[in-house]
mmCIF file of C-alpha atoms in Angstrom:
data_model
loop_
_atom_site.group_PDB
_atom_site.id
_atom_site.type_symbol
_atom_site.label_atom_id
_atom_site.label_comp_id
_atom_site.label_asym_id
_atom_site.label_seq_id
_atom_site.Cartn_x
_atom_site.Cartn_y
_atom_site.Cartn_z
ATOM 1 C CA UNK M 1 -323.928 36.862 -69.304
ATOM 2 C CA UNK M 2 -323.488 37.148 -73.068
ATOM 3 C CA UNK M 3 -326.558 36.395 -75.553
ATOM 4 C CA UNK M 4 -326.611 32.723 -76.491
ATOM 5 C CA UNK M 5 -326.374 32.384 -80.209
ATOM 6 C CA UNK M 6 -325.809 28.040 -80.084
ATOM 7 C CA UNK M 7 -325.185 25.069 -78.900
ATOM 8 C CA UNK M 8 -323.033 22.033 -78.094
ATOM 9 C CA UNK M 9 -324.626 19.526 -76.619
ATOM 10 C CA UNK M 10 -323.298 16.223 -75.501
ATOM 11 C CA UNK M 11 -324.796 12.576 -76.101
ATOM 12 C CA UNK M 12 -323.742 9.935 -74.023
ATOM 13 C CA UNK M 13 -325.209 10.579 -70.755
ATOM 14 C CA UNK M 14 -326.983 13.717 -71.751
ATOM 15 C CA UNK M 15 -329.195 12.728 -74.792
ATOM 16 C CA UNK M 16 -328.776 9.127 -74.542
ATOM 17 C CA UNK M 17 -327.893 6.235 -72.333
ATOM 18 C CA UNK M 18 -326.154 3.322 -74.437
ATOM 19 C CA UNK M 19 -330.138 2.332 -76.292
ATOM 20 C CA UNK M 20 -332.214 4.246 -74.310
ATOM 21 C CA UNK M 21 -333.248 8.072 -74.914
ATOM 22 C CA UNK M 22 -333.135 10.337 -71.859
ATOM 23 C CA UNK M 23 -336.757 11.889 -71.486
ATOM 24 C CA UNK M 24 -336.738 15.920 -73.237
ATOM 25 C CA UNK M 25 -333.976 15.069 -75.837
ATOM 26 C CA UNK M 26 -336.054 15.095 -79.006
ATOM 27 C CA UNK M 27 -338.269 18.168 -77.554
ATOM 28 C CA UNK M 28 -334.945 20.005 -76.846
ATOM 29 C CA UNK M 29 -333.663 19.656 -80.480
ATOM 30 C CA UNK M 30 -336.724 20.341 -82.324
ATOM 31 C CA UNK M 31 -337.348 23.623 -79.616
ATOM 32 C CA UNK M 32 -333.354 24.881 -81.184
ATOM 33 C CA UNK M 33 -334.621 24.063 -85.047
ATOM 34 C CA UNK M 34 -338.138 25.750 -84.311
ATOM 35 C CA UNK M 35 -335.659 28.740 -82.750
ATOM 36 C CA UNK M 36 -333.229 28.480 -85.783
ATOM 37 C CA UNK M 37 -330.946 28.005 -82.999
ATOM 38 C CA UNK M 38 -327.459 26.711 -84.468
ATOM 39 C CA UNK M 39 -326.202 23.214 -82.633
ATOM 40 C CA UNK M 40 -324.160 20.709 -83.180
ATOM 41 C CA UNK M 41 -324.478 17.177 -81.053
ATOM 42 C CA UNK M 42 -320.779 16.962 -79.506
ATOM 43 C CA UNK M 43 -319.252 13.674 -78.277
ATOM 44 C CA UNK M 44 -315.852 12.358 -77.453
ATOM 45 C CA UNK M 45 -317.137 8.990 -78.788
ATOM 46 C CA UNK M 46 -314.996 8.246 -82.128
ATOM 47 C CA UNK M 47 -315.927 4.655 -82.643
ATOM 48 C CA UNK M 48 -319.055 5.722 -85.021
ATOM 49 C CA UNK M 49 -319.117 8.188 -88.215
ATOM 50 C CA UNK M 50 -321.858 11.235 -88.187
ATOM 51 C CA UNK M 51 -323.873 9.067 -90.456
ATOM 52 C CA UNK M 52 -323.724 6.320 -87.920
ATOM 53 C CA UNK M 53 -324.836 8.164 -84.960
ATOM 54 C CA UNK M 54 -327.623 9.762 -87.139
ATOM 55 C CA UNK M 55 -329.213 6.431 -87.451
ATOM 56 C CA UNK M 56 -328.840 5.671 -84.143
ATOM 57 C CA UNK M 57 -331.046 8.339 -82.936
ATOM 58 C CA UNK M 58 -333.114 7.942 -85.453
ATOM 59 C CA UNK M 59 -333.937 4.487 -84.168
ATOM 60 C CA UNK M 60 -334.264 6.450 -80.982
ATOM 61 C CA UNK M 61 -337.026 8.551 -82.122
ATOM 62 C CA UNK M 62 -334.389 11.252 -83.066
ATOM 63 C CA UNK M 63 -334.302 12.499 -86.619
ATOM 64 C CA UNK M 64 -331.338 14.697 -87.016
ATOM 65 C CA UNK M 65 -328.656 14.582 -90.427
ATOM 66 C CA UNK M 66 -325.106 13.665 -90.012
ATOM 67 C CA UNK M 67 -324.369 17.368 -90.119
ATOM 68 C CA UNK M 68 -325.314 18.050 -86.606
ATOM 69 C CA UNK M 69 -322.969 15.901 -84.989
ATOM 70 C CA UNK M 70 -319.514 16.316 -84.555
ATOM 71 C CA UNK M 71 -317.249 13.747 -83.058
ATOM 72 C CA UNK M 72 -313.618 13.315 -81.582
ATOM 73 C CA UNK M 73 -313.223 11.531 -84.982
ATOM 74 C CA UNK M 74 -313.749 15.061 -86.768
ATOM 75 C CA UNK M 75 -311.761 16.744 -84.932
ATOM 76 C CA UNK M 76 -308.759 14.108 -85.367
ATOM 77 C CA UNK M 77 -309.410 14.764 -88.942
ATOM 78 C CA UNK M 78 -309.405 18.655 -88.853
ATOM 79 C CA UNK M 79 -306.615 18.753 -86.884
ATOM 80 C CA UNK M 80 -304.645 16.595 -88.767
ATOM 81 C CA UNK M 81 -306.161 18.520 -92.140
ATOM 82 C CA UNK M 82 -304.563 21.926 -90.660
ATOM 83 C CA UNK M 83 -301.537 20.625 -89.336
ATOM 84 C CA UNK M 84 -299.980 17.638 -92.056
ATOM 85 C CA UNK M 85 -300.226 18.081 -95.488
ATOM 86 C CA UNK M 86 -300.238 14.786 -97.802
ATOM 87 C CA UNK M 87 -300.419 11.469 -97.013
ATOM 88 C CA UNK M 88 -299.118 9.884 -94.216
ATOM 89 C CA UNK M 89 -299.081 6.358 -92.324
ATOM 90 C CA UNK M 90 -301.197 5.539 -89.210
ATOM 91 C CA UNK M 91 -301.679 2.656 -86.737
ATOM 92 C CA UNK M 92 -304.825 2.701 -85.214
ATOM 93 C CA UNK M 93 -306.700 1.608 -81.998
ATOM 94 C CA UNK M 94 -310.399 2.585 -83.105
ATOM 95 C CA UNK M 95 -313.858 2.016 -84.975
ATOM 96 C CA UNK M 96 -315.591 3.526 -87.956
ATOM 97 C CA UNK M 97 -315.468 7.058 -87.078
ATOM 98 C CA UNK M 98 -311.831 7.235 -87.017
ATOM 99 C CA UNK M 99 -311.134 4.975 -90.232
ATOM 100 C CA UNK M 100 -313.706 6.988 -92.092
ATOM 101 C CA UNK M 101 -311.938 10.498 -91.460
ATOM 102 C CA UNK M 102 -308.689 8.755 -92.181
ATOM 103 C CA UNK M 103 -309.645 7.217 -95.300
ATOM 104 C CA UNK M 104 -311.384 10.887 -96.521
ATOM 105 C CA UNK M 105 -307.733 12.427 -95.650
ATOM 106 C CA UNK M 106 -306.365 9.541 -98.254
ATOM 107 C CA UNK M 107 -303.703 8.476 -95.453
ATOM 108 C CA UNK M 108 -302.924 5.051 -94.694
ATOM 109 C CA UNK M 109 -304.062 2.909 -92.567
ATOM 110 C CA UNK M 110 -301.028 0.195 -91.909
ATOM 111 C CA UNK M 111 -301.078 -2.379 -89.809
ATOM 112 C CA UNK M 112 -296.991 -3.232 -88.450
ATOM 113 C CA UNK M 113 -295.390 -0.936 -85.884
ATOM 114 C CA UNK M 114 -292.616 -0.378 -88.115
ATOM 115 C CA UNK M 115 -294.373 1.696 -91.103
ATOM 116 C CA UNK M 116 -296.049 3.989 -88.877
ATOM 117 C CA UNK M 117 -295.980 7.753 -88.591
ATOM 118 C CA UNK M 118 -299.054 8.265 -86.161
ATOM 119 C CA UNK M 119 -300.316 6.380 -83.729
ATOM 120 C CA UNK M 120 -303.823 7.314 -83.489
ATOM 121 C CA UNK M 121 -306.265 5.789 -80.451
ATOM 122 C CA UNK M 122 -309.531 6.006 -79.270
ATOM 123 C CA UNK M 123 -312.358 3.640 -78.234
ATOM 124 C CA UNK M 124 -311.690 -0.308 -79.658
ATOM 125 C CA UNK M 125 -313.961 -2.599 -78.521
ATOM 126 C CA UNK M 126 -311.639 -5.588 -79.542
ATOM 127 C CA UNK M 127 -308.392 -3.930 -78.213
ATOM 128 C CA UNK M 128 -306.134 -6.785 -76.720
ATOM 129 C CA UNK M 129 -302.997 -7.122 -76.233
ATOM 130 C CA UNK M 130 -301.388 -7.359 -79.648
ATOM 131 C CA UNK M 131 -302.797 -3.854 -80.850
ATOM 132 C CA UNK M 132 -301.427 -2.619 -77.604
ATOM 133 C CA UNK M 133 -297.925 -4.020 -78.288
ATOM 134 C CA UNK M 134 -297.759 -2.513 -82.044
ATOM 135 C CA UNK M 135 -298.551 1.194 -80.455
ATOM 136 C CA UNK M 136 -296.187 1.035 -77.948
ATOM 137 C CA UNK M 137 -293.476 -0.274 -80.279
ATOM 138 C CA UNK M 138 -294.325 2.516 -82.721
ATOM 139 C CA UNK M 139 -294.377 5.056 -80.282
ATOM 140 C CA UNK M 140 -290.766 4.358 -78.939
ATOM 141 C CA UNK M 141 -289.676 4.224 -83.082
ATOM 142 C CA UNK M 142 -290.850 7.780 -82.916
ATOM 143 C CA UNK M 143 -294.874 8.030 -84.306
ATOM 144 C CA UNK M 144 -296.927 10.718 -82.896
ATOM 145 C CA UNK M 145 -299.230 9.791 -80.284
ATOM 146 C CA UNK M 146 -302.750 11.223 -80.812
ATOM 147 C CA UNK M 147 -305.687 10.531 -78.880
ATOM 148 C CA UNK M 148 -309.173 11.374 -80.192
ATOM 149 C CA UNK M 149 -310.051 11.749 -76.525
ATOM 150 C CA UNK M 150 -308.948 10.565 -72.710
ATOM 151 C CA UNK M 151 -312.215 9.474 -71.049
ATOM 152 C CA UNK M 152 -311.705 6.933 -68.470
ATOM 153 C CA UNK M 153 -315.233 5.341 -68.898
ATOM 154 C CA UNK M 154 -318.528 6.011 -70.604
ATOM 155 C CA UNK M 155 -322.182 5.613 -68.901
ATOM 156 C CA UNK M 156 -324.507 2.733 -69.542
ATOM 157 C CA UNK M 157 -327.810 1.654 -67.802
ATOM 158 C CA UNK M 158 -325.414 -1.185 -66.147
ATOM 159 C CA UNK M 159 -322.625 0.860 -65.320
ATOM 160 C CA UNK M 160 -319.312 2.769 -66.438
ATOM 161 C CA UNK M 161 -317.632 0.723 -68.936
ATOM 162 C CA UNK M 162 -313.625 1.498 -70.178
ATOM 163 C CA UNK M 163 -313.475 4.173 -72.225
ATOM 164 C CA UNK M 164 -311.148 5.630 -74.946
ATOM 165 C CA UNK M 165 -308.621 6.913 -71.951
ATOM 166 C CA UNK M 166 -308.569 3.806 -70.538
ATOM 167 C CA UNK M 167 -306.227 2.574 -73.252
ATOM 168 C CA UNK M 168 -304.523 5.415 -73.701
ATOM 169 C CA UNK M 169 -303.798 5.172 -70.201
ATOM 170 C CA UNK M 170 -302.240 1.908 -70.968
ATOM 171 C CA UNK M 171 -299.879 2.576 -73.746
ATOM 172 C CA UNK M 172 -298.454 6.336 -71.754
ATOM 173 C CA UNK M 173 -297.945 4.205 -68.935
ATOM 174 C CA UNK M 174 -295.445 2.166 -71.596
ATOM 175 C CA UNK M 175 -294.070 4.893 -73.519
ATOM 176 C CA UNK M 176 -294.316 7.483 -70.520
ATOM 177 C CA UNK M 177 -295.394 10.120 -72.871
ATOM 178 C CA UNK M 178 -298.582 12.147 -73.150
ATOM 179 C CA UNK M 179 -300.381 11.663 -76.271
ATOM 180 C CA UNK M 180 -302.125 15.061 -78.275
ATOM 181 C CA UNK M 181 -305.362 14.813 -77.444
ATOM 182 C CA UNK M 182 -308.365 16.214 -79.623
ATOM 183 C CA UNK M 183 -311.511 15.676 -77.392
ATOM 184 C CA UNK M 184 -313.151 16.918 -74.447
ATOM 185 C CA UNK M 185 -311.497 18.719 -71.850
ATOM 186 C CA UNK M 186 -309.150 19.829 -74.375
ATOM 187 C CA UNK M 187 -310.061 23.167 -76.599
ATOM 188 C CA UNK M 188 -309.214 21.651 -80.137
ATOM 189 C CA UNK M 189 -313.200 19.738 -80.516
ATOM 190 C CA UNK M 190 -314.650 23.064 -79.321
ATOM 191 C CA UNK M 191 -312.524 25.142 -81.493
ATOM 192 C CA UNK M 192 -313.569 23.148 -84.456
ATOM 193 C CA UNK M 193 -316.960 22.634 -83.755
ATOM 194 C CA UNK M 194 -317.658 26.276 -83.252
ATOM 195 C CA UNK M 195 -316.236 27.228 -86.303
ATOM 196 C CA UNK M 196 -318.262 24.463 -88.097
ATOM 197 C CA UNK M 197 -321.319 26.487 -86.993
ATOM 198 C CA UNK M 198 -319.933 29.933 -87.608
ATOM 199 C CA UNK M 199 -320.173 30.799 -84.477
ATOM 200 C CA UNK M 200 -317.669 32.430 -81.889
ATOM 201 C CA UNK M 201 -316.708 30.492 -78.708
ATOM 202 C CA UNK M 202 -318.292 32.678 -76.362
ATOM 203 C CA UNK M 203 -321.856 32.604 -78.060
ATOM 204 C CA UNK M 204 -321.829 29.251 -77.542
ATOM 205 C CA UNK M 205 -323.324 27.271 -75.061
ATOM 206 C CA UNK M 206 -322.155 23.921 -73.560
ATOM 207 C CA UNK M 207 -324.501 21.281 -72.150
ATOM 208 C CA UNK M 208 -323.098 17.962 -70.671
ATOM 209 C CA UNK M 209 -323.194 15.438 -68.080
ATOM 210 C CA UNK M 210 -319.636 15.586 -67.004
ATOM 211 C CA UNK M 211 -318.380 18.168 -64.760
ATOM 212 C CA UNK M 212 -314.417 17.061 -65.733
ATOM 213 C CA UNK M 213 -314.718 17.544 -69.179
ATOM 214 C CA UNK M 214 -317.801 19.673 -70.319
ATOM 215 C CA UNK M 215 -318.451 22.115 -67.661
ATOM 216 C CA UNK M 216 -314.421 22.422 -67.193
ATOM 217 C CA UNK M 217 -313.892 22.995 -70.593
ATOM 218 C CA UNK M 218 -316.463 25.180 -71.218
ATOM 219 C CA UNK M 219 -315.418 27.729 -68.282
ATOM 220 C CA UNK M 220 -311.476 27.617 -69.290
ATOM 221 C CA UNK M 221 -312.903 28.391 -72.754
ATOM 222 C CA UNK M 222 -315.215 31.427 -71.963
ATOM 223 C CA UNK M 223 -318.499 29.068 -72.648
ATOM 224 C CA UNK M 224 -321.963 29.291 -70.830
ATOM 225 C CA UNK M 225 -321.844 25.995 -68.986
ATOM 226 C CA UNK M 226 -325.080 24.102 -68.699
ATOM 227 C CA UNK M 227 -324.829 21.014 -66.615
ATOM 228 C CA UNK M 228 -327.357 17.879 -66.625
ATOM 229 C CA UNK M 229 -327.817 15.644 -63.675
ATOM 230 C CA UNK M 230 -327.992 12.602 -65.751
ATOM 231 C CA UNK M 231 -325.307 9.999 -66.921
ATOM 232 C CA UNK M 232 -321.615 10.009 -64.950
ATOM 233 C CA UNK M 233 -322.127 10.591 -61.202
ATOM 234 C CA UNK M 234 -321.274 13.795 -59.933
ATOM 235 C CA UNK M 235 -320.862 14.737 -56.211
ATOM 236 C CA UNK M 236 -321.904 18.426 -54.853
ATOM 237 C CA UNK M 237 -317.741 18.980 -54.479
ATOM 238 C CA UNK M 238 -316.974 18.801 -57.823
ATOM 239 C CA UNK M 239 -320.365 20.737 -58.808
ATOM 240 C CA UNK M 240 -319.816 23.277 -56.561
ATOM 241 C CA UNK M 241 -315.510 23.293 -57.438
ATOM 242 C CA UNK M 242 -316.761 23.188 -61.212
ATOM 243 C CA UNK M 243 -319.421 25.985 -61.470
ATOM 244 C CA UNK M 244 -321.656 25.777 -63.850
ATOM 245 C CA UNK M 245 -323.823 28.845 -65.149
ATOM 246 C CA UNK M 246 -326.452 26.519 -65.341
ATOM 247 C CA UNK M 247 -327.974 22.771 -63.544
ATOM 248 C CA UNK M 248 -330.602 20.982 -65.108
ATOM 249 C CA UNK M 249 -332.138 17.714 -63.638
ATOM 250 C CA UNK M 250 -332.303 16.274 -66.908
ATOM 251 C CA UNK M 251 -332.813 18.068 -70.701
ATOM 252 C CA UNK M 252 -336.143 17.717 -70.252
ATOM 253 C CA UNK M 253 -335.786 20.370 -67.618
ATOM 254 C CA UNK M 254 -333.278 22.261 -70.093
ATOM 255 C CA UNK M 255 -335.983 22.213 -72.553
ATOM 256 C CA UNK M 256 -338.687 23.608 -70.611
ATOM 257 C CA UNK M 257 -336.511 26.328 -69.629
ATOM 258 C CA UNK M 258 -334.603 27.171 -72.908
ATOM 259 C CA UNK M 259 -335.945 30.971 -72.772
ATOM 260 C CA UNK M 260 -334.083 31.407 -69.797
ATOM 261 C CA UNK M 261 -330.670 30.564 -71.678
ATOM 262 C CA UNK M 262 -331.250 32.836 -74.573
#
């Protein structure tokens, strides 16, 4: 196994569960900056900016900067930095994360079907059904469909709630066409992340709770895989199917075992 030089590790589910901390996650991040470790905290989750989810854990007990994390949201905006130059017009299903990187590109953000050149959708907490109706209708004019990411559902205390993928589920099943999509499984967020820290691909670690998007990824990618047992439910089939270099109860367990890793 090659020598790990960082780390992406995941949040929902593997740091955090909604408000509550999962037990090792601040001992784990301030074992990598003791270390001089590079990481970056990776999530699907585009509804809040870095500077947003930096607060969060700080009211967790978790003092990190903005430049640690990178989101879905980031990658939407790298990708679209690389790919389109200028200005363009987007519709959007989203929150903060994905307005902000938007807004930084100096697109627009327009709000009738029949302006837009993107449609670009990730987790709204106040989708209904006229949002849904505008991105369909733009779609079938001929916008791009990107997707920040496709998960189903996210973890909670309570439950799984819908997810990001659960509306994009809704408007492919309209348009029946498959949107580009930036986050977790697919290689773009890793791609970008990585190079954020300077690092190559396989140097870098992966730790997350979900065997369909982090461990996947990180094995059709070349990653060490480093799976927690906390967050989305996983059965010994798809744990045993899916790999991993490494299980962990919890990151509390990761922590304690770090030298292991490097």
């Amino acid at each position: 196994m090659v020598r790990i030089k960082g780390f992406l590790i995941d949040l929902d589910g593997t740091l955090y569960l909604e408000r509550f901390l999962i037990p090792g996650s601040k001992e784990l991040l301030i074992e990598l900056e003791k270390r001089n470790i590079p990481y970056l905290l990776l999530t699907n989750n585009s509804t809040r900016t870095p500077q947003q989810v930096a607060k969060k854990l700080k009211n967790m007990g978790i003092e990190v900067t903005s430049k640690r994390i990178y989101t879905s949201a980031n990658a939407l905006g790298d990708y679209l930095r690389d790919h389109y130059t200028g200005t363009h017009r987007a519709y959007v299903i989203g929150e903060d994360g994905i307005l902000e990187e938007l807004t930084n590109l100096g697109w627009e953000i327009v709000n009738s079907h029949k302006e837009a050149e993107f449609v670009i959708v990730g987790l709204d907490r106040k989708v209904d059904y006229d949002k849904l109706t505008k991105a369909v209708l733009a779609i079938q004019n001929g916008a791009k469909f990107i997707a920040c990411n496709a998960d189903s559902s996210f973890p909670t205390p309570e439950g799984l709630l819908p997810g990001a993928g659960a509306i994009v589920s809704a408007i492919r099943t309209v348009v029946r066409k498959d949107p580009l999509i930036l986050g977790k499984p697919n290689e773009y967020i890793v791609k970008y992340a990585t190079k954020r820290m300077g690092l190559e691909i396989k140097e870098t670690a992966i730790v997350g709770d979900r065997v369909d998007t982090d461990i996947l990824l990180g094995k059709r990618m070349g990653m060490v895989t480093v799976l927690v047992m906390t967050g989305v439910q996983k059965s010994e089939e798809e744990i045993e199917k899916a790999s991993p270099d490494f299980i962990f109860s919890d990151v509390s367990e990761l922590w304690k075992n770090i030298s292991k890793l490097l």
